[in-house]
Coordinates of C-alpha atoms and ligand atoms in Angstrom, one line a residue:
M1 CA -113.5 -116.3 27.6
A2 CA -111.3 -118.9 28.7
T3 CA -111.6 -120.2 32.1
P4 CA -108.5 -120.1 34.2
L5 CA -108.8 -123.1 37.2
P6 CA -109.2 -121.2 40.4
Y7 CA -107.2 -119.7 42.1
S8 CA -107.1 -121.7 45.1
E9 CA -105.9 -124.8 43.6
R10 CA -103.4 -123.3 41.1
I11 CA -101.7 -121.5 43.1
A12 CA -101.4 -124.6 46.0
W13 CA -98.4 -125.0 44.5
F14 CA -97.2 -121.9 45.6
H15 CA -97.6 -121.3 48.8
Q16 CA -95.4 -124.9 49.4
A17 CA -92.6 -123.2 47.8
R18 CA -91.6 -120.8 49.1
F19 CA -88.4 -120.4 47.4
G20 CA -87.1 -120.7 43.9
M21 CA -85.0 -120.1 41.5
F22 CA -83.8 -117.4 38.9
I23 CA -82.1 -117.2 36.0
H24 CA -81.2 -114.7 34.8
Y25 CA -78.5 -116.4 31.6
G26 CA -77.9 -114.5 28.3
L27 CA -76.0 -113.0 25.6
Y28 CA -75.1 -110.3 28.2
S29 CA -73.4 -112.8 30.4
Q30 CA -69.9 -112.5 27.8
L31 CA -69.8 -108.5 28.0
G32 CA -70.2 -108.8 31.9
R33 CA -71.9 -105.6 32.9
G34 CA -75.2 -106.7 33.4
E35 CA -78.7 -107.6 31.3
W36 CA -79.6 -103.9 30.1
I37 CA -76.3 -103.2 28.5
Q38 CA -77.3 -103.1 24.9
F39 CA -79.6 -100.5 25.9
Q40 CA -77.4 -98.4 28.0
E41 CA -74.1 -98.1 26.0
R42 CA -76.8 -98.1 23.3
I43 CA -75.5 -100.8 20.4
P44 CA -76.5 -101.7 17.4
R45 CA -78.4 -104.7 16.4
D46 CA -76.1 -105.9 14.3
E47 CA -73.4 -105.3 17.1
Y48 CA -74.5 -107.1 19.7
A49 CA -76.0 -109.8 17.5
K50 CA -72.4 -111.4 16.4
L51 CA -72.6 -112.4 20.3
A52 CA -74.6 -115.2 19.4
E53 CA -70.8 -116.6 17.4
E54 CA -68.8 -116.3 20.5
F55 CA -71.9 -118.1 22.8
A56 CA -70.9 -121.7 23.5
P57 CA -72.7 -122.1 27.0
A58 CA -71.9 -125.3 28.8
E59 CA -73.0 -128.8 28.0
N60 CA -73.7 -129.1 31.1
C61 CA -74.9 -125.7 32.8
V62 CA -78.6 -126.5 33.4
D63 CA -77.7 -129.3 35.3
L64 CA -75.6 -127.2 37.3
W65 CA -78.4 -124.3 38.4
L66 CA -81.4 -126.9 39.3
D67 CA -78.8 -129.4 41.3
L68 CA -77.5 -125.8 43.2
A69 CA -81.4 -124.4 43.4
V70 CA -82.0 -127.9 45.0
E71 CA -79.3 -127.9 47.2
A72 CA -80.9 -124.6 48.1
G73 CA -84.0 -125.7 49.3
M74 CA -85.0 -124.4 46.2
N75 CA -88.8 -125.8 44.4
Y76 CA -88.9 -124.2 41.4
A77 CA -87.1 -122.1 39.1
V78 CA -87.9 -119.7 36.5
F79 CA -85.2 -119.2 33.3
T80 CA -85.0 -116.2 30.8
T81 CA -86.0 -117.7 27.9
K82 CA -86.0 -114.1 26.3
H83 CA -84.6 -110.8 27.7
H84 CA -85.0 -108.0 26.6
D85 CA -82.3 -108.0 23.8
G86 CA -84.9 -110.2 22.0
F87 CA -82.3 -113.4 22.1
C88 CA -84.6 -117.3 22.0
F89 CA -83.5 -119.9 23.8
F90 CA -86.0 -121.5 22.1
D91 CA -86.3 -122.8 18.6
T92 CA -89.2 -120.3 17.8
Q93 CA -90.5 -119.0 14.2
T94 CA -90.5 -115.3 15.0
T95 CA -86.8 -114.9 14.5
G96 CA -83.3 -115.9 13.5
F97 CA -81.9 -114.4 17.2
K98 CA -82.2 -117.9 18.7
L99 CA -80.1 -119.9 20.2
P100 CA -80.5 -123.5 18.4
A101 CA -79.5 -121.3 15.0
F102 CA -76.6 -121.6 16.6
Q103 CA -75.6 -124.4 18.4
G104 CA -76.5 -127.0 15.8
G105 CA -80.7 -126.7 17.5
R106 CA -79.9 -126.9 21.4
D107 CA -83.0 -125.9 22.9
L108 CA -82.1 -124.3 25.9
V109 CA -85.5 -123.8 27.5
A110 CA -86.4 -128.0 26.4
E111 CA -82.9 -128.9 29.3
F112 CA -84.1 -126.4 31.5
V113 CA -88.4 -128.3 31.2
E114 CA -86.6 -130.8 31.5
G115 CA -84.6 -129.7 33.8
C116 CA -86.3 -129.2 36.3
R117 CA -89.1 -132.1 36.5
K118 CA -86.6 -134.7 36.7
R119 CA -86.0 -132.6 40.0
G120 CA -88.3 -132.2 41.0
L121 CA -88.9 -128.1 40.2
K122 CA -92.1 -126.7 39.3
V123 CA -90.8 -124.7 36.0
G124 CA -91.4 -121.0 36.1
L125 CA -90.8 -119.5 31.8
Y126 CA -89.7 -115.6 32.4
L127 CA -90.5 -113.9 29.1
S128 CA -89.7 -110.1 28.5
N129 CA -92.7 -108.3 26.7
L130 CA -90.7 -106.3 25.4
D131 CA -87.9 -106.5 22.6
W132 CA -85.2 -104.1 21.3
R133 CA -84.6 -105.0 18.2
Y134 CA -88.2 -103.3 17.6
P135 CA -88.2 -99.9 16.7
G136 CA -91.7 -99.5 17.3
Y137 CA -91.9 -101.0 20.9
F138 CA -89.2 -97.2 21.1
D139 CA -91.9 -95.0 19.3
L140 CA -95.0 -96.5 18.7
Q141 CA -96.0 -93.2 16.7
R142 CA -93.2 -93.0 14.0
Y143 CA -92.8 -96.8 14.0
P144 CA -96.5 -98.3 14.4
E145 CA -96.5 -101.2 12.0
S146 CA -93.3 -102.6 13.9
A147 CA -95.3 -101.9 17.5
D148 CA -97.5 -104.5 16.1
A149 CA -95.1 -106.7 15.4
C150 CA -93.4 -106.1 18.6
G151 CA -96.8 -107.0 20.7
Q152 CA -97.5 -109.9 18.0
A153 CA -94.3 -111.1 18.7
L154 CA -95.1 -111.7 22.1
H155 CA -98.4 -113.7 21.2
D156 CA -96.5 -115.7 19.1
Q157 CA -94.1 -117.0 21.6
T158 CA -95.8 -117.4 24.4
R159 CA -97.5 -119.9 22.3
E160 CA -94.8 -121.3 21.4
L161 CA -93.4 -122.1 25.3
L162 CA -97.3 -123.1 26.1
T163 CA -97.7 -126.1 23.1
R164 CA -94.1 -127.2 23.0
Y165 CA -92.7 -127.9 26.1
G166 CA -95.7 -129.8 28.2
R167 CA -96.8 -128.5 31.8
I168 CA -95.2 -125.4 32.7
D169 CA -96.1 -124.6 35.8
L170 CA -95.8 -120.6 36.1
L171 CA -95.3 -118.0 33.2
W172 CA -93.3 -114.9 34.3
Y173 CA -93.4 -111.3 31.6
D174 CA -91.2 -108.5 32.3
G175 CA -91.1 -105.1 31.0
E176 CA -94.4 -104.4 30.4
W177 CA -93.3 -100.7 29.3
V178 CA -93.9 -98.8 26.4
D179 CA -92.4 -96.2 24.5
M180 CA -89.5 -97.5 27.0
G181 CA -90.8 -96.2 29.8
G182 CA -90.6 -92.4 28.3
K183 CA -94.0 -91.3 29.3
N184 CA -96.6 -91.9 31.7
D185 CA -97.6 -95.1 30.2
V186 CA -99.4 -97.1 32.1
E187 CA -102.7 -97.1 31.3
D188 CA -101.2 -97.9 27.0
R189 CA -100.1 -101.7 28.7
P190 CA -103.0 -103.6 28.1
A191 CA -103.4 -102.1 24.5
F192 CA -100.4 -102.4 23.8
W193 CA -99.5 -105.9 24.5
R194 CA -102.8 -107.1 24.1
S195 CA -102.5 -108.4 27.6
Q196 CA -106.8 -109.6 28.1
E197 CA -106.3 -111.6 25.4
L198 CA -102.9 -113.0 25.4
L199 CA -103.5 -113.7 29.6
E200 CA -106.8 -116.1 27.6
M201 CA -104.4 -117.2 25.5
I202 CA -103.0 -118.5 28.0
Y203 CA -104.9 -120.1 30.8
E204 CA -107.1 -122.1 27.5
L205 CA -103.7 -124.1 27.1
Q206 CA -102.9 -124.1 29.9
P207 CA -105.8 -123.7 33.1
H208 CA -103.3 -124.2 36.0
I209 CA -100.9 -122.3 34.8
L210 CA -100.0 -118.7 37.0
V211 CA -99.5 -115.8 35.8
N212 CA -97.6 -113.0 37.4
N213 CA -99.1 -109.2 37.0
R214 CA -96.3 -107.8 34.2
L215 CA -98.2 -107.8 31.3
G216 CA -100.6 -103.8 32.5
I217 CA -103.0 -106.4 34.5
D218 CA -102.9 -107.8 37.7
A219 CA -103.2 -111.2 36.0
D220 CA -102.2 -114.0 39.0
L221 CA -99.4 -112.2 41.0
D222 CA -97.6 -109.8 42.1
T223 CA -93.9 -109.5 41.8
P224 CA -92.4 -106.9 44.1
E225 CA -88.7 -106.7 43.3
Q226 CA -86.3 -105.4 45.1
H227 CA -87.9 -105.4 48.4
V228 CA -90.5 -107.8 50.3
T229 CA -93.9 -106.4 50.3
A230 CA -96.7 -108.1 51.0
S231 CA -99.6 -108.1 49.1
T232 CA -103.8 -108.1 50.0
P233 CA -104.1 -111.9 52.3
G234 CA -105.4 -114.3 49.9
R235 CA -103.3 -112.7 46.6
G236 CA -99.9 -113.4 45.8
W237 CA -96.7 -113.0 45.7
E238 CA -93.5 -113.2 45.0
S239 CA -90.2 -110.6 46.2
C240 CA -87.6 -111.1 43.2
M241 CA -84.5 -110.3 44.2
T242 CA -81.0 -110.1 43.3
I243 CA -77.6 -111.3 45.4
G244 CA -75.9 -109.2 44.0
D245 CA -76.0 -104.7 43.3
P246 CA -79.6 -104.5 42.8
E247 CA -79.0 -102.4 38.9
A248 CA -77.9 -105.9 37.4
W249 CA -79.2 -109.2 37.4
G250 CA -77.0 -111.0 34.5
W251 CA -73.6 -111.5 35.3
S252 CA -71.3 -109.0 36.2
R253 CA -67.2 -110.1 36.9
F254 CA -66.6 -107.1 39.4
A255 CA -69.2 -106.9 42.1
P256 CA -68.2 -106.6 45.3
N257 CA -71.4 -105.5 46.5
R258 CA -73.6 -108.5 47.0
K259 CA -76.1 -109.2 50.3
A260 CA -74.9 -111.3 53.5
V261 CA -76.1 -115.1 54.0
P262 CA -78.5 -113.7 57.5
D263 CA -79.6 -110.1 55.2
L264 CA -81.1 -113.3 52.4
L265 CA -82.4 -115.4 54.6
K266 CA -84.5 -112.5 56.8
N267 CA -85.4 -112.1 53.3
L268 CA -86.9 -115.1 52.9
V269 CA -88.4 -115.6 56.7
V270 CA -90.4 -112.1 56.6
A271 CA -92.1 -113.4 52.8
A272 CA -92.9 -116.3 54.1
G273 CA -94.0 -114.4 57.3
G274 CA -96.4 -112.7 54.8
E275 CA -97.8 -116.5 53.1
G276 CA -94.8 -114.6 50.2
N277 CA -92.2 -116.4 47.9
Y278 CA -89.1 -115.1 47.4
L279 CA -87.5 -115.8 44.3
L280 CA -83.8 -115.1 44.7
N281 CA -81.8 -114.7 41.3
I282 CA -78.5 -116.2 40.0
G283 CA -76.4 -114.4 37.2
P284 CA -74.3 -117.0 35.5
R285 CA -71.0 -116.7 33.9
P286 CA -70.7 -116.6 30.6
D287 CA -70.0 -120.2 30.1
G288 CA -73.3 -120.7 31.5
T289 CA -70.7 -122.1 34.7
V290 CA -72.6 -120.6 38.2
D291 CA -69.5 -118.4 40.6
A292 CA -68.5 -119.5 44.0
S293 CA -70.7 -115.5 44.6
D294 CA -73.8 -117.4 44.4
A295 CA -73.5 -120.2 45.0
E296 CA -72.0 -120.5 48.1
P297 CA -74.7 -118.0 49.5
L298 CA -77.3 -120.5 48.2
R299 CA -76.1 -123.8 49.6
S300 CA -75.6 -121.8 53.5
I301 CA -79.4 -121.6 52.4
G302 CA -79.6 -125.0 52.2
R303 CA -77.6 -126.1 55.1
W304 CA -80.1 -123.7 57.4
L305 CA -83.9 -124.8 55.6
E306 CA -82.8 -128.5 55.9
T307 CA -83.0 -128.5 59.9
H308 CA -85.6 -125.3 59.6
G309 CA -87.6 -125.9 56.5
E310 CA -90.3 -126.6 58.2
A311 CA -90.9 -123.7 59.2
I312 CA -90.6 -122.2 55.9
Y313 CA -92.1 -124.1 53.3
G314 CA -96.2 -124.3 53.5
S315 CA -96.0 -120.8 55.5
E316 CA -99.4 -119.5 56.4
R317 CA -99.9 -116.2 57.3
F318 CA -99.4 -115.1 60.7
F319 CA -101.2 -111.5 61.1
P320 CA -101.8 -109.6 58.4
D321 CA -99.4 -106.8 60.0
Y322 CA -96.5 -109.6 60.0
T323 CA -93.9 -107.4 59.4
R324 CA -93.8 -105.6 62.5
H325 CA -91.0 -108.7 64.1
W326 CA -89.3 -108.0 67.0
Q327 CA -86.8 -110.0 68.3
G328 CA -87.6 -113.0 64.7
G329 CA -90.1 -113.6 62.3
Y330 CA -92.9 -115.0 62.9
T331 CA -94.4 -118.3 60.0
R332 CA -97.6 -120.5 61.3
K333 CA -99.0 -123.3 59.6
G334 CA -102.6 -124.0 61.9
N335 CA -101.6 -124.6 65.5
M336 CA -97.8 -124.0 65.0
V337 CA -96.2 -120.3 65.2
Y338 CA -92.7 -120.3 64.5
I339 CA -90.0 -117.7 65.2
T340 CA -86.7 -117.0 63.2
L341 CA -84.6 -115.8 65.8
F342 CA -83.5 -112.7 64.2
R343 CA -81.5 -111.7 67.6
Y344 CA -80.9 -114.4 69.8
S345 CA -81.7 -114.0 73.6
T346 CA -82.4 -117.0 76.4
E347 CA -85.4 -115.8 76.8
V348 CA -87.8 -114.9 74.0
P349 CA -91.2 -113.0 74.6
V350 CA -94.0 -113.2 73.1
P351 CA -96.0 -110.1 73.2
L352 CA -99.9 -110.3 73.2
L353 CA -100.5 -113.5 71.6
R354 CA -103.4 -116.1 73.2
P355 CA -103.8 -119.2 74.5
L356 CA -100.1 -119.8 75.5
P357 CA -98.5 -122.6 73.9
V358 CA -98.5 -125.8 75.1
R359 CA -95.2 -127.0 74.2
A360 CA -92.1 -124.9 73.7
K361 CA -88.6 -126.2 71.6
L362 CA -86.0 -124.7 70.1
I363 CA -85.6 -126.8 65.8
G364 CA -83.3 -129.6 66.4
S365 CA -83.6 -129.8 69.9
D366 CA -85.2 -132.2 72.0
V367 CA -85.7 -130.4 75.3
E368 CA -88.7 -128.2 76.3
L369 CA -88.0 -124.6 77.0
S370 CA -90.7 -123.6 79.9
V371 CA -93.6 -121.5 79.1
R372 CA -93.8 -118.3 81.8
E373 CA -97.0 -115.5 81.5
G374 CA -95.6 -111.9 79.7
F375 CA -96.8 -108.5 80.8
N376 CA -100.3 -107.7 80.1
Q377 CA -101.1 -111.0 77.9
G378 CA -98.1 -112.1 76.8
F379 CA -95.8 -115.1 77.5
V380 CA -92.4 -116.1 77.5
I381 CA -90.1 -119.2 76.9
E382 CA -87.5 -119.3 78.8
G383 CA -84.2 -121.6 79.2
L384 CA -82.7 -120.8 75.6
P385 CA -79.0 -121.9 75.8
E386 CA -76.4 -119.5 76.3
E387 CA -74.7 -119.8 72.4
P388 CA -77.6 -120.5 69.4
P389 CA -77.5 -123.4 68.0
T390 CA -77.8 -122.9 64.6
W391 CA -76.4 -120.7 61.9
P392 CA -77.7 -118.1 61.6
Y393 CA -81.1 -118.3 63.1
P394 CA -82.1 -120.4 65.5
V395 CA -86.0 -121.3 65.1
L396 CA -88.7 -121.4 68.5
K397 CA -90.9 -123.9 67.2
L398 CA -94.6 -122.8 69.5
E399 CA -97.5 -125.8 69.6
F400 CA -100.7 -123.7 70.4
A401 CA -103.8 -126.1 71.3
E402 CA -105.5 -124.0 68.9
P403 CA -105.0 -121.9 66.6
P404 CA -103.0 -118.7 68.8
Q405 CA -105.2 -114.8 68.9
R406 CA -103.0 -111.7 69.0
V407 CA -104.5 -110.1 71.6
E408 CA -106.5 -106.9 70.6
E409 CA -105.7 -103.4 72.7
E410 CA -109.1 -101.3 72.8
D411 CA -106.9 -99.5 75.0
R412 CA -103.0 -99.2 73.4
A413 CA -102.2 -97.4 76.5
A414 CA -104.0 -99.2 79.5
W415 CA -99.9 -102.0 79.5
I416 CA -98.3 -98.9 80.7
E417 CA -100.1 -98.9 84.3
N418 CA -102.2 -102.7 84.2
K419 CA -99.7 -105.8 84.8
V420 CA -103.0 -107.9 83.8
T421 CA -101.9 -111.0 83.4
Ligands
LIG1 C1 -86.0 -105.7 35.8 C2 -85.1 -105.1 34.4 C3 -85.0 -107.2 34.6 C4 -84.7 -108.1 35.3 C5 -85.9 -108.2 36.3 C6 -86.3 -109.1 37.3 O1 -87.9 -105.3 35.4 O2 -86.2 -105.2 33.9 O3 -83.3 -106.5 33.7 O4 -84.5 -108.8 34.4 O5 -86.2 -106.1 36.2 O6 -87.9 -109.2 38.0

């Protein structure tokens, strides 16, 4: 049995990173109705394959994505090397349905890996388990050989990705449902994908790697999708999300349902407060360029992180029930607590926390703020400027002489009568 490196070592970079870029790009991008289009519209295989002939990713598309990731303050990127349609961006031996067969040997995975390394970004590869080109995937009783071949392709492609491109930091599976989710298939998944065997091969090839939980087994990371929900302490997790409509990760030409920057940023802060990451998606245009509707929000977040990044990168879990936010999102690093103020006022009460901080400032300002006792073992930071000094969220930085502890309330009604200070 292959043993990976200890979890704490493998996950260290992930906890530093906190913010990553998801990239959904494929043949489907040309049709502009999301990455599920082939299945949703039941486009026959040969018909869909014609899209490969017209597909022409811009020469510099990978640079555009990754430069944007850097500008956004992201520390890693995850690229769809093969999505559910089965089209591979790498020079696989498993199929001729691959970019190198159409674009004179162009291997976008190689470009992506190299581009990440050049910029100091960690490398994440997304590989869809399921592949709609296999009838056996939809009905394994009727087409058992095809079902086996579908599982085998996943093993072979994994091996290719992990042996040809050097060090890969994160392997991102997706689409573990069997029989296209037609029945309650949860128990069938590990057998269909031969997941344990696959995981052992992965750890054997790259013992430092992190693998997400979409092989039907837990592996290393949880992946809440389109919501930010922390896993139990000690378990790595990453919330993946679209900026636009949750039903489409691939390019949609017109989709006005976009999250605003304060919403996106709040998600990042909340994830960081629970010791988790935020993997935010872009869906490049048909030619691989990035639309302003994806690029601009990311740039705004990047500008905020330039000043306030210390509240996010390397954050530790504040408290297990960290998701309860009062005026802001709490993150922590040792004796330092950061409160990202989602709602601003000139004073910020911090309930039930001890001891009092020895220093309180707003990030980006040298002015020391004063701290006074609040009700019932809380304290209040006061004297913040009338108007929020930064957009969208100013961040309070509180320094403690020792790691602060939450005050446990033995009698949860006592505060009504006792002004204990
Ligand atoms: C879903 C979708 C898929 C998308 C993924 C991202 O599982 O099937 O299209 O790639 O979410 O997490």
